[in-house]
Coordinates of C-alpha atoms (C1' of nucleotides) and ligand atoms in Angstrom, one line a residue:
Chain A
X195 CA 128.5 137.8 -8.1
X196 CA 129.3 136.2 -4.3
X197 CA 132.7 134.0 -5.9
X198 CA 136.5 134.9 -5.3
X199 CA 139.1 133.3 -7.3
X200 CA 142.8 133.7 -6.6
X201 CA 144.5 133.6 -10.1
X202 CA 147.8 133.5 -9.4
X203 CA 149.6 131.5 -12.4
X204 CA 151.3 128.9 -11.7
X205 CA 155.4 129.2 -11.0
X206 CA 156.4 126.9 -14.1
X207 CA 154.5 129.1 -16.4
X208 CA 155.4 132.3 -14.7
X209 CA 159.3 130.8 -15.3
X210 CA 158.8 130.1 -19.1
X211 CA 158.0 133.6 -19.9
X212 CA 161.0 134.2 -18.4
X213 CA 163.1 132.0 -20.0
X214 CA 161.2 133.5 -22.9
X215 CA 162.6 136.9 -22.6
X216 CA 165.7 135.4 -22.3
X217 CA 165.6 133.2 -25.6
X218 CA 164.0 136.4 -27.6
X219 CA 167.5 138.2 -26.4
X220 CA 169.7 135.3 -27.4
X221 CA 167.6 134.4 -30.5
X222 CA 168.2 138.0 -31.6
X223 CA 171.9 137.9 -30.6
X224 CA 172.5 135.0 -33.2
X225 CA 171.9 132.1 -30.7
X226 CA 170.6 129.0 -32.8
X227 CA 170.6 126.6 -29.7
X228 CA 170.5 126.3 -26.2
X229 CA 170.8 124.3 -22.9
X230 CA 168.7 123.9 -20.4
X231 CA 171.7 125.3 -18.3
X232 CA 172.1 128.6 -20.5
X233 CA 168.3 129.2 -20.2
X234 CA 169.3 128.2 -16.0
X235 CA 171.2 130.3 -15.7
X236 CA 169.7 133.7 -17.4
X237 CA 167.2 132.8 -15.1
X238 CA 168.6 132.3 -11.9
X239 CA 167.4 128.6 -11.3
X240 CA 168.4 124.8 -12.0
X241 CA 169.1 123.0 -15.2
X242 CA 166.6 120.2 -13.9
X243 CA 164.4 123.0 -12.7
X244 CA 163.6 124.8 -16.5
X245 CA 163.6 120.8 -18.3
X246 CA 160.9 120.1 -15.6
X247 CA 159.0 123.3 -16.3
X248 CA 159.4 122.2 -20.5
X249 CA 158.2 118.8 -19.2
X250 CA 155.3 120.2 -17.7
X251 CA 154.5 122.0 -20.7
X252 CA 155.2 118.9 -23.2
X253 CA 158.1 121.4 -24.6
X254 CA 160.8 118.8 -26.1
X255 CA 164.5 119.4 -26.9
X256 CA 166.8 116.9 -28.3
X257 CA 168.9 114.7 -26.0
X258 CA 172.5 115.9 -26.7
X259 CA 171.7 118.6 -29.0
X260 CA 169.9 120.8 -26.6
X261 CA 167.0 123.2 -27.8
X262 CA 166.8 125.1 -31.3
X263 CA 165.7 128.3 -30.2
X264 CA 163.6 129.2 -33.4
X265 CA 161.6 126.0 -31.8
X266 CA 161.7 126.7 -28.7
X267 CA 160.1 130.4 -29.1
X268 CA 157.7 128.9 -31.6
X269 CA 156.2 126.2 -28.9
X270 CA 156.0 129.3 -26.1
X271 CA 154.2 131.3 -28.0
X272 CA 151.9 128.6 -29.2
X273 CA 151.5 127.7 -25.7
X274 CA 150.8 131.7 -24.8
X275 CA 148.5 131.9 -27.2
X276 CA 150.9 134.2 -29.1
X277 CA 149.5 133.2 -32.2
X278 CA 146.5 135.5 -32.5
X279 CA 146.8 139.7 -31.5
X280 CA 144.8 140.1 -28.5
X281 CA 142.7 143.1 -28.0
X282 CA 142.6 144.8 -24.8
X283 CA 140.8 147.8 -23.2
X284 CA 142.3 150.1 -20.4
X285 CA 139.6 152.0 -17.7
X286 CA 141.1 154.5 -16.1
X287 CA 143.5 157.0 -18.2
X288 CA 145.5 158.6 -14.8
X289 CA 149.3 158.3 -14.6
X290 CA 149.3 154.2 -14.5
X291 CA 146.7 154.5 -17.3
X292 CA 148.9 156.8 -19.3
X293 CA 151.6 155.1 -18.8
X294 CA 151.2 151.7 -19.8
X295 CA 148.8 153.3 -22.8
X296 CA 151.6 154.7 -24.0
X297 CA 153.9 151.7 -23.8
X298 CA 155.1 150.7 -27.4
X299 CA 156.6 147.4 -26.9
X300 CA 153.0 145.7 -25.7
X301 CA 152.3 144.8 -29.6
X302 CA 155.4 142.2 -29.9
X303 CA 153.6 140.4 -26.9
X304 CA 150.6 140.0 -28.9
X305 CA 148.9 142.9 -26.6
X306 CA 146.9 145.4 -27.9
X307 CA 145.4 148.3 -26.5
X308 CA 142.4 148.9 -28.6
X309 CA 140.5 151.7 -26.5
X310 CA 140.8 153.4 -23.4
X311 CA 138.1 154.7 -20.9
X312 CA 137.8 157.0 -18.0
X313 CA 135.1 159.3 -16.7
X314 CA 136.7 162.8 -16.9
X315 CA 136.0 164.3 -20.3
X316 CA 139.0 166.2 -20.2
X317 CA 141.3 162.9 -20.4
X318 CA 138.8 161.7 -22.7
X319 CA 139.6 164.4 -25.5
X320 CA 143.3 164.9 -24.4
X321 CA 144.9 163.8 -27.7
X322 CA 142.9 163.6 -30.9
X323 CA 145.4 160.4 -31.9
X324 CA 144.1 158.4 -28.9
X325 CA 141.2 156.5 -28.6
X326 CA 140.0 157.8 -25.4
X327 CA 136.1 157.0 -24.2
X328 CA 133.5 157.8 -22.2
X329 CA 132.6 154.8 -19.6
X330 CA 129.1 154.7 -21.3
X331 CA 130.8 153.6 -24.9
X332 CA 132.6 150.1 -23.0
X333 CA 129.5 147.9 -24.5
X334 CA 129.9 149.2 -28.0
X335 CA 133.4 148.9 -28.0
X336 CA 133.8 145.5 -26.6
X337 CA 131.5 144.3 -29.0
X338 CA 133.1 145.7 -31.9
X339 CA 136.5 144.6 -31.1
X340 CA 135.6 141.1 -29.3
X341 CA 137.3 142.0 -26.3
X342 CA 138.0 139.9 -23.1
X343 CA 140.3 140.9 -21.5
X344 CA 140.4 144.7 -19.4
X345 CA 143.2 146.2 -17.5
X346 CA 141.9 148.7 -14.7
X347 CA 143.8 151.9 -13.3
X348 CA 140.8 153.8 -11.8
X349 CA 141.6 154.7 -7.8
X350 CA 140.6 151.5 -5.2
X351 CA 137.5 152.7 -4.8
X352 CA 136.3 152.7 -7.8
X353 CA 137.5 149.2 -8.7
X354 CA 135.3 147.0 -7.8
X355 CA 132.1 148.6 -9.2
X356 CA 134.2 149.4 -12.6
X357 CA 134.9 145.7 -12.4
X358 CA 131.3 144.7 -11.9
X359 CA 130.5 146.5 -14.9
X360 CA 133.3 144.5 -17.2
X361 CA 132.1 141.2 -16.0
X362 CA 128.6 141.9 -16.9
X363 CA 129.6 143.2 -20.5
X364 CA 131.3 139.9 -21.2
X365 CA 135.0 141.2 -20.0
X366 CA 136.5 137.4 -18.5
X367 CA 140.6 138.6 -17.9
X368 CA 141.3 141.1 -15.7
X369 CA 144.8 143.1 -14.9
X370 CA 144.0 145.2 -11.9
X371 CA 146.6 147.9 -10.5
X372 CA 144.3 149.1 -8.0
X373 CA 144.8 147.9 -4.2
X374 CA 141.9 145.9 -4.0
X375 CA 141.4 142.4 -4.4
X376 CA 138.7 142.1 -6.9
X377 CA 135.8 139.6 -6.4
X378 CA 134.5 138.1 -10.0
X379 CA 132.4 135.2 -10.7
X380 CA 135.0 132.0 -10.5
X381 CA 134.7 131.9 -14.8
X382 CA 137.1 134.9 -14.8
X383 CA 140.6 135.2 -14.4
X384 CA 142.6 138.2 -11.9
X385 CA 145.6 139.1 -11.6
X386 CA 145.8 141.4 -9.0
X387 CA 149.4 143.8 -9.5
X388 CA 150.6 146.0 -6.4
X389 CA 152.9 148.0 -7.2
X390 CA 153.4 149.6 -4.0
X391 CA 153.6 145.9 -2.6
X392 CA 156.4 145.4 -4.8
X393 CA 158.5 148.3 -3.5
X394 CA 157.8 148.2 -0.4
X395 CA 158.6 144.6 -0.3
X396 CA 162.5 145.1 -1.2
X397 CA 162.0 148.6 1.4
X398 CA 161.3 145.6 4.1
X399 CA 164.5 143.2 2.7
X400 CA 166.7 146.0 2.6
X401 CA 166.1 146.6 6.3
X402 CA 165.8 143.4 7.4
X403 CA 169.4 142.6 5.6
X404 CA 170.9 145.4 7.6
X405 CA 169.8 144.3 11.1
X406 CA 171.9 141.0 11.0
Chain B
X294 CA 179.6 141.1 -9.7
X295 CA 179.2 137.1 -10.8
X296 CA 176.3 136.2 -8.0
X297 CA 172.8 136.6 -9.1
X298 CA 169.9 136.8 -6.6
X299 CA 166.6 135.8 -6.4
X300 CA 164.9 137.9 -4.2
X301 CA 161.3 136.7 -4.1
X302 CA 159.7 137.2 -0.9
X303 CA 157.9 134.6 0.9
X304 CA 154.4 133.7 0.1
X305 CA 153.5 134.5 3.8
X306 CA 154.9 137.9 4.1
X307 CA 153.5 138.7 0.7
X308 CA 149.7 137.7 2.1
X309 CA 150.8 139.8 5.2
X310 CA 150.6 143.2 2.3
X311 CA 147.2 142.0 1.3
X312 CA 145.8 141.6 5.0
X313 CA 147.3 144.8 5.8
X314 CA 145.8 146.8 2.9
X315 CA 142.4 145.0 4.0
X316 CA 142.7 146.5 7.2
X317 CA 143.5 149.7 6.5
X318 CA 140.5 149.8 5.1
X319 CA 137.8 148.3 7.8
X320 CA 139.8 150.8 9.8
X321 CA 139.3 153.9 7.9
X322 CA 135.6 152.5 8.0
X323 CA 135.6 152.1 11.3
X324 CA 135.9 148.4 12.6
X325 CA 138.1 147.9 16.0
X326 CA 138.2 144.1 15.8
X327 CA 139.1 141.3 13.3
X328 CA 138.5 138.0 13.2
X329 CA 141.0 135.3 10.9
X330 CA 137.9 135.0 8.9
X331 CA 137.1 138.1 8.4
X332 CA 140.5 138.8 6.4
X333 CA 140.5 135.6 5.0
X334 CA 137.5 136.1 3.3
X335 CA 138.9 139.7 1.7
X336 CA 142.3 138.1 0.9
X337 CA 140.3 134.7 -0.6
X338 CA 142.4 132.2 1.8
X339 CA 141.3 130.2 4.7
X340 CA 141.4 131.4 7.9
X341 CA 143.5 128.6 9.3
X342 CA 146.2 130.5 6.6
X343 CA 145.9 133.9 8.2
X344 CA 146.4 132.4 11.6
X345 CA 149.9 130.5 10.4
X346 CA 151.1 133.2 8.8
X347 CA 150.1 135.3 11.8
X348 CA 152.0 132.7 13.9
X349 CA 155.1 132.8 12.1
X350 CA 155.5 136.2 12.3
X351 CA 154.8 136.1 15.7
X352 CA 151.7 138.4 15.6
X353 CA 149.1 137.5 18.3
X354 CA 145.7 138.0 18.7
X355 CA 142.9 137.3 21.7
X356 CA 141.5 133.5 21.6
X357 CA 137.8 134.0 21.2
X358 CA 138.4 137.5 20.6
X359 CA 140.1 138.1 17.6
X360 CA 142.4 141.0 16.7
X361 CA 142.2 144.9 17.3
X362 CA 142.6 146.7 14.3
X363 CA 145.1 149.0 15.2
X364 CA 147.1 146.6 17.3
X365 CA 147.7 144.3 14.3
X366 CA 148.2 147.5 12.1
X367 CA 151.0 148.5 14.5
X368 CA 152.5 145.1 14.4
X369 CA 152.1 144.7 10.9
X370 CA 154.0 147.9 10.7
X371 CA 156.7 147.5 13.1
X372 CA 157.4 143.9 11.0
X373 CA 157.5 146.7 7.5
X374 CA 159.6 148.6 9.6
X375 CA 157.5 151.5 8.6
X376 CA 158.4 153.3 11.8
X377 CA 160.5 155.5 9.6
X378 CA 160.3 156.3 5.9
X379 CA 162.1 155.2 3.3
X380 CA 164.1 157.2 0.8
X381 CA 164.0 156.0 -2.4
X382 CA 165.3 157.3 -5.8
X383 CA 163.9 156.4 -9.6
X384 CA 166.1 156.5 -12.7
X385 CA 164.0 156.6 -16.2
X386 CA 161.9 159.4 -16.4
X387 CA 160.1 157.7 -19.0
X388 CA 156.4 156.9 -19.6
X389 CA 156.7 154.7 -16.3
X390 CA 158.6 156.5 -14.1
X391 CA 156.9 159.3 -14.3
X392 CA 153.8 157.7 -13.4
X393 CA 155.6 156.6 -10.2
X394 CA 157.2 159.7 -9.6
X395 CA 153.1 161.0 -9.8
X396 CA 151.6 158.4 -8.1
X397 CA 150.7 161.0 -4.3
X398 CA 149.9 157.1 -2.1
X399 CA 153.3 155.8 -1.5
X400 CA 154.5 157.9 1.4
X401 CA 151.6 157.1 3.3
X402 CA 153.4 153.1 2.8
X403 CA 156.6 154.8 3.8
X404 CA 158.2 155.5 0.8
X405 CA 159.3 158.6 -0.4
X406 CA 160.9 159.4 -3.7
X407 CA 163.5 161.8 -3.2
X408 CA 164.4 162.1 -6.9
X409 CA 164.7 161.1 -9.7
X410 CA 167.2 160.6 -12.7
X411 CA 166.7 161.1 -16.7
X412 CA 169.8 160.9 -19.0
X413 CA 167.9 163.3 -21.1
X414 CA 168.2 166.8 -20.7
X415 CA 164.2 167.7 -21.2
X416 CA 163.4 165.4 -19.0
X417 CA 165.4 166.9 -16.1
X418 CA 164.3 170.3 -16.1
X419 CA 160.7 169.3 -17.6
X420 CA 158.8 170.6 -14.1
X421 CA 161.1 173.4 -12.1
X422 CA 158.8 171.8 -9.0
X423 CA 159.8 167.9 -9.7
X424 CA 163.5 167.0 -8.6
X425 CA 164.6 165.4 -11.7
X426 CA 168.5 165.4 -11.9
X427 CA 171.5 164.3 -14.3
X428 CA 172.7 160.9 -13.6
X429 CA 175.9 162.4 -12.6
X430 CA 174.2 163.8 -9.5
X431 CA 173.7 160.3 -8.4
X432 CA 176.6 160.0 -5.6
X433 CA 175.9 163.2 -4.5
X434 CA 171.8 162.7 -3.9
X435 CA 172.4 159.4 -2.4
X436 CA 175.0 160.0 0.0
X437 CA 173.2 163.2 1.2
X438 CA 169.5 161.2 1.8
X439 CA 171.2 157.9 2.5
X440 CA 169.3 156.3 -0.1
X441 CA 169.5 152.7 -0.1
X442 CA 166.7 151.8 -2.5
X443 CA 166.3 152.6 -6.1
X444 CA 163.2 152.1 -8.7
X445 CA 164.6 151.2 -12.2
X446 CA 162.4 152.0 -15.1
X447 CA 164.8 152.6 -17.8
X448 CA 164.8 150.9 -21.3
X449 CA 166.3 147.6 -21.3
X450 CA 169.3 148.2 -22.8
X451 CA 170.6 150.6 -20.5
X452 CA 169.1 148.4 -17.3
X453 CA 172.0 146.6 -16.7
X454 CA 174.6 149.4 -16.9
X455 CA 172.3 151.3 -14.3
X456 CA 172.3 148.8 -12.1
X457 CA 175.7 148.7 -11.6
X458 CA 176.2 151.8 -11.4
X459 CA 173.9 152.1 -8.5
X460 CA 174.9 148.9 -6.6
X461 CA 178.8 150.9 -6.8
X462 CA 177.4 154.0 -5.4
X463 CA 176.2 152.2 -2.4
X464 CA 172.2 150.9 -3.5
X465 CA 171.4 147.5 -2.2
X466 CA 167.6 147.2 -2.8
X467 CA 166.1 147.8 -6.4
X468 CA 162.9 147.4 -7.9
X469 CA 163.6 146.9 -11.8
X470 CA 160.8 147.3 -14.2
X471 CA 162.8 147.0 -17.3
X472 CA 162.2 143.1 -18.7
X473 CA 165.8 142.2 -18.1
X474 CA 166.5 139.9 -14.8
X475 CA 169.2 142.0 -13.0
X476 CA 172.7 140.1 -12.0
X477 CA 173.6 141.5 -8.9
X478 CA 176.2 140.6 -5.6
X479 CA 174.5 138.4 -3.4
X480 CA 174.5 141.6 -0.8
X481 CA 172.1 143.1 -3.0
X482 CA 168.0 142.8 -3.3
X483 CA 165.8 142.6 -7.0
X484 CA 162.5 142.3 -7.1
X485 CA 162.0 142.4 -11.2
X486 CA 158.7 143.4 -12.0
X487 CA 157.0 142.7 -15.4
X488 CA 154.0 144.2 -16.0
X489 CA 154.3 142.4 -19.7
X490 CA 154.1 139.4 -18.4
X491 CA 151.3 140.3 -15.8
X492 CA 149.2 140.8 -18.6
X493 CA 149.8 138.2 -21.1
X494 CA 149.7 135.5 -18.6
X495 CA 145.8 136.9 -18.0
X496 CA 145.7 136.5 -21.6
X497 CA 147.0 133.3 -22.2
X498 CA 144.4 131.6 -19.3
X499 CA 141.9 133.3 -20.5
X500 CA 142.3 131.6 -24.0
X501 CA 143.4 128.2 -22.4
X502 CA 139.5 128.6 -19.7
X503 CA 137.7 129.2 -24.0
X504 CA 139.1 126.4 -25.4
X505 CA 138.0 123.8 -22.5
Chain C
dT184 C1' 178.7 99.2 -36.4
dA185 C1' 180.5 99.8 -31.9
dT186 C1' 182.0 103.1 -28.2
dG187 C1' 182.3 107.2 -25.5
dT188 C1' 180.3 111.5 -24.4
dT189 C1' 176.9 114.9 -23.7
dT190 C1' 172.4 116.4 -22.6
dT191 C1' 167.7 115.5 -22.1
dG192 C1' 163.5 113.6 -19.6
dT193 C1' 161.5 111.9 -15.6
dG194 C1' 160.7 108.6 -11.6
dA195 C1' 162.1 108.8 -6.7
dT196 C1' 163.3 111.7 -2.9
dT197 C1' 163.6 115.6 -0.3
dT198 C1' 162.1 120.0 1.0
dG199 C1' 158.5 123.4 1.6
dT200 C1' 153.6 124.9 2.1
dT201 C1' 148.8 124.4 3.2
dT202 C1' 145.1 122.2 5.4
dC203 C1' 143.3 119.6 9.2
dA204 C1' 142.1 118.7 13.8
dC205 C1' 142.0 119.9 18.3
dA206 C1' 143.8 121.6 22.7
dT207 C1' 143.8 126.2 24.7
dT208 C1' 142.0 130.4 26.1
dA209 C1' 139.0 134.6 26.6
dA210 C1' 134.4 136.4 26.8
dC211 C1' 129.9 136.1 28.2
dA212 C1' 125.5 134.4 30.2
dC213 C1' 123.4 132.9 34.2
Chain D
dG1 C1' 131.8 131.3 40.2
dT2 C1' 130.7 127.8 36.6
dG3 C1' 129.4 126.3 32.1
dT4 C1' 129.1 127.3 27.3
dT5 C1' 130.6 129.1 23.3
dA6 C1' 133.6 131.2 19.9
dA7 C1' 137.7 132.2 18.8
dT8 C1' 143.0 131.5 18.4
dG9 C1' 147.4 128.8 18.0
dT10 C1' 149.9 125.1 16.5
dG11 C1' 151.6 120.2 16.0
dA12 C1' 150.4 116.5 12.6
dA13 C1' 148.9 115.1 8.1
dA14 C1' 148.3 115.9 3.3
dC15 C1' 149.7 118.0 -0.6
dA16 C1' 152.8 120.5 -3.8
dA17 C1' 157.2 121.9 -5.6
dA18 C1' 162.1 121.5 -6.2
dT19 C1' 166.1 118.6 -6.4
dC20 C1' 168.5 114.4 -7.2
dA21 C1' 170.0 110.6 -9.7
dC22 C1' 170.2 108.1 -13.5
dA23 C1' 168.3 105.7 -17.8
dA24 C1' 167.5 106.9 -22.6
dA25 C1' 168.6 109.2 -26.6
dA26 C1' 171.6 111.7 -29.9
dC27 C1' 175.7 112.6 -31.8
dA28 C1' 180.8 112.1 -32.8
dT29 C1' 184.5 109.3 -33.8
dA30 C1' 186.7 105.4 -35.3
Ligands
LIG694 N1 150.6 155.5 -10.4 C1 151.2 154.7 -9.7 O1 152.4 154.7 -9.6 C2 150.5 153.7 -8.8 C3 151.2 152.9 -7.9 C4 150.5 152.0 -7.1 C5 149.2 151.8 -7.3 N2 148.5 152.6 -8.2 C6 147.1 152.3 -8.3 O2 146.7 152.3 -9.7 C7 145.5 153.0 -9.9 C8 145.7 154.2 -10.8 O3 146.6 155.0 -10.3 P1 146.9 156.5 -10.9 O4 148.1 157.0 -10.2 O5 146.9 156.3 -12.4 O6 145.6 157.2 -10.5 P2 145.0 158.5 -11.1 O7 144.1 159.1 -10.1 O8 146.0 159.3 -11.8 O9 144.0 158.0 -12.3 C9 142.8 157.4 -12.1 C10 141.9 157.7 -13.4 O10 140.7 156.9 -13.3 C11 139.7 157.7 -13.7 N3 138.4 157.2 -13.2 C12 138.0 157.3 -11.9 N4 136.8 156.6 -11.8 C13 136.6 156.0 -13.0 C14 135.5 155.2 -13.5 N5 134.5 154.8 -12.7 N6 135.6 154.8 -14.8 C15 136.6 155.2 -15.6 N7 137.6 156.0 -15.2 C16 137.6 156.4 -13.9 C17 140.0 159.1 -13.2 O11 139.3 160.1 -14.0 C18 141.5 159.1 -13.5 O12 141.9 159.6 -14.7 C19 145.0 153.5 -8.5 O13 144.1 152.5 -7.9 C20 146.3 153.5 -7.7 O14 146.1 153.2 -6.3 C21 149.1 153.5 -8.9
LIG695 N1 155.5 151.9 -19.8 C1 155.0 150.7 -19.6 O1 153.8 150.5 -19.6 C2 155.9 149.5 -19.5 C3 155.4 148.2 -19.6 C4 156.2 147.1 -19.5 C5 157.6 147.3 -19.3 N2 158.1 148.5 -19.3 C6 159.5 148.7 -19.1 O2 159.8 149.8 -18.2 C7 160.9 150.5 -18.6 C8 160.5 152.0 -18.8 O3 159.5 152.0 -19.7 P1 159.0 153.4 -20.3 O4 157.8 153.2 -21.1 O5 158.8 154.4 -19.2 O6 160.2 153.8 -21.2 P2 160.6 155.2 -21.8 O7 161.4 155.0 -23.0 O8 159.4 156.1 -21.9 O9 161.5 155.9 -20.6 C9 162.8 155.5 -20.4 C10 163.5 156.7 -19.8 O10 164.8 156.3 -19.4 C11 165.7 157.3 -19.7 N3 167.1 156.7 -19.8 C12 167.6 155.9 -20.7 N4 168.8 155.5 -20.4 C13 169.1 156.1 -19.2 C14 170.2 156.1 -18.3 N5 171.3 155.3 -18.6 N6 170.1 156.7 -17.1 C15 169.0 157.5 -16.8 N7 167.9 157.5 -17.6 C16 168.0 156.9 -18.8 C17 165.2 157.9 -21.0 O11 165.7 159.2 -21.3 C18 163.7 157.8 -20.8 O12 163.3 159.0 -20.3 C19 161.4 149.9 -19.9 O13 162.4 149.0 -19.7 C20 160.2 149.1 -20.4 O14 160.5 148.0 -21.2 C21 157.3 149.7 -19.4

DNA sequence: TATGTTTTGTGATTTGTTTCACATTAACAC
DNA sequence: GTGTTAATGTGAAACAAATCACAAAACATA
């Protein structure tokens, strides 16, 4: 296990789940169509910019007549996999852990949360409702739900080991909020999410903004 | 309020978190020095990278010497301007932001939550210990901290509305974790952050790397 | 069926980012 | 000192992404 890989997603995909929130909104408010300018706009880009991204993508519309956007959703989520329900563990059942456990709406993304882990038995037996595990149960449960994908919220130094162990049970996706950049074999895919990056990021705009 | 912004920080600056959460490490562990390689190889980019992005922050190191730890931490923080902390509020007491509100490691990044804001009763007086308030204590709490950053993590219906509430009372930096993009004045910073997306697009190129 | 209008789709161009290549400098051995 | 080596720092080159400009298609209207 001596390979890095940097993820990081490409922009143009990264943009069409954002034009997909924004069709799922519009879709839901009545909207049968739209242009590449609506979807611009909601997004805070170029007209050109979201019919290259579809072009990437092989997404078609119709020349004059925009996009239907019962197709349109239809070809994102063929193109996100949104087909088939995706199960998913959790390691780590802290406040992040909790948290995102807990989160309802996962499920309409085609996420779901089929088991969580963590070593302290306390958190394990918290609620009777929630499928909470001891680390030593990850094999049996990945097996019995076929799952590939893991999203870790154990502390940073934990992380990597915890990671170690996932890639060796067969685990080849990988969400990780702690602040370490995970190093996995180049067959699996990290996304490495700092959320203390993220705010501090706007703290440093904010300040910066002020000065001139 | 017509302008939307798109914040997004620049790819350099945003390897300038990972190199510094690197070397808050080796330093904690005890290493002085640094070479571009050496935080190249934890941030998986070349060492040519670390140097540009280095040079056009106008961090400096020693030729054949490298970097001092603490030197470049100091820079690194002077450029975050993490000379002084941060006050930050949260509105959404929710699954999320009370996971935030938890989470003990941001002030030692310089940000410190100050409060936080629940339309729900319960919520607000939940923990006598946690400062959870009405939103109508909003002005009040940010005049008297001179808050200038807020974390959203309401639902997102009521993101919107919340937003512009805040950016009247005097907010010009938010972090929004609701799945709406925020319109804001052009005076005003949004980093929107999905953690949705973050997983599914793990997902989806995990099932695009089976099927090849 | 022809004509005008609207919107897509995509080569060509511009703009931005990363890598390359090497001159420059500091440390160290002798 | 002087020479050798190991690093940085940065223009130049290569590559990638975004914008521009316009041809092609779809539709409406007559
Ligand atoms: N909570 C936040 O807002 C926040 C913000 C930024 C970053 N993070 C990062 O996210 C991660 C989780 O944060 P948190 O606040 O939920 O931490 P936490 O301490 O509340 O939770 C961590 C959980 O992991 C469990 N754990 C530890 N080692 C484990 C192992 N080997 N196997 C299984 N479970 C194990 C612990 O028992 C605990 O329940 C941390 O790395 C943290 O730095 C969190
Ligand atoms: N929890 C997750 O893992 C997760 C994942 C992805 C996205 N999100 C998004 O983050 C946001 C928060 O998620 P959550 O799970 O914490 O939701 P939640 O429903 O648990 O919490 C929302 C909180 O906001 C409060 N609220 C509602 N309107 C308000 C207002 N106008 N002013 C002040 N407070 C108000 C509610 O009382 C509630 O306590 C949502 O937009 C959600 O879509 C959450």
């Amino acid at each position: 296990m001596k390979q890095i890989t940097k993820h990081n997603i490409r922009n143009s995909l990264r943009r069409i789940f954002l034009y997909h929130g924004l069709l799922v909104r519009l879709n839901t408010m009545g909207v049968t169509r739209v242009f590449s300018y609506t979807l611009a706009e909601g997004a805070g880009v170029t007209p050109e910019q979201v019919r290259k991204d579809f072009s990437e993508y092989r997404i078609r519309g119709n020349r004059r007549g925009g996009y239907l956007t019962v197709t349109l959703l239809s070809e994102m989520e063929t193109l996100f996999n949104r087909d088939r329900i995706s199960n998913v563990i959790l390691v780590g059942m802290g406040n992040l852990g909790q948290a995102l456990s807990k989160y309802g709406q996962f499920i309409q993304r085609g996420i779901n949360i089929v088991a969580s882990f963590d070593i302290d038995p306390y958190k394990q037996k918290a609620r009777a409702d929630s499928n909470v595990y001891p680390p030593g149960r990850l094999q049996e449960i990945i097996e019995r739900f076929r799952v590939t994908i893991a999203i870790i919220t154990v502390p940073d130094i934990s992380a990597q080991e915890v990671c170690n162990d996932l890639v060796n049970m067969g685990i080849r996706g990988i969400v990780n909020f702690s602040p370490v950049l995970l190093k996995v074999p180049v067959y699996v895919v990290v996304n490495n999410v700092n959320l203390s990056d993220e705010i501090e990021s706007v703290v440093m705009s904010v300040s910066r903004m002020k000065e001139e």
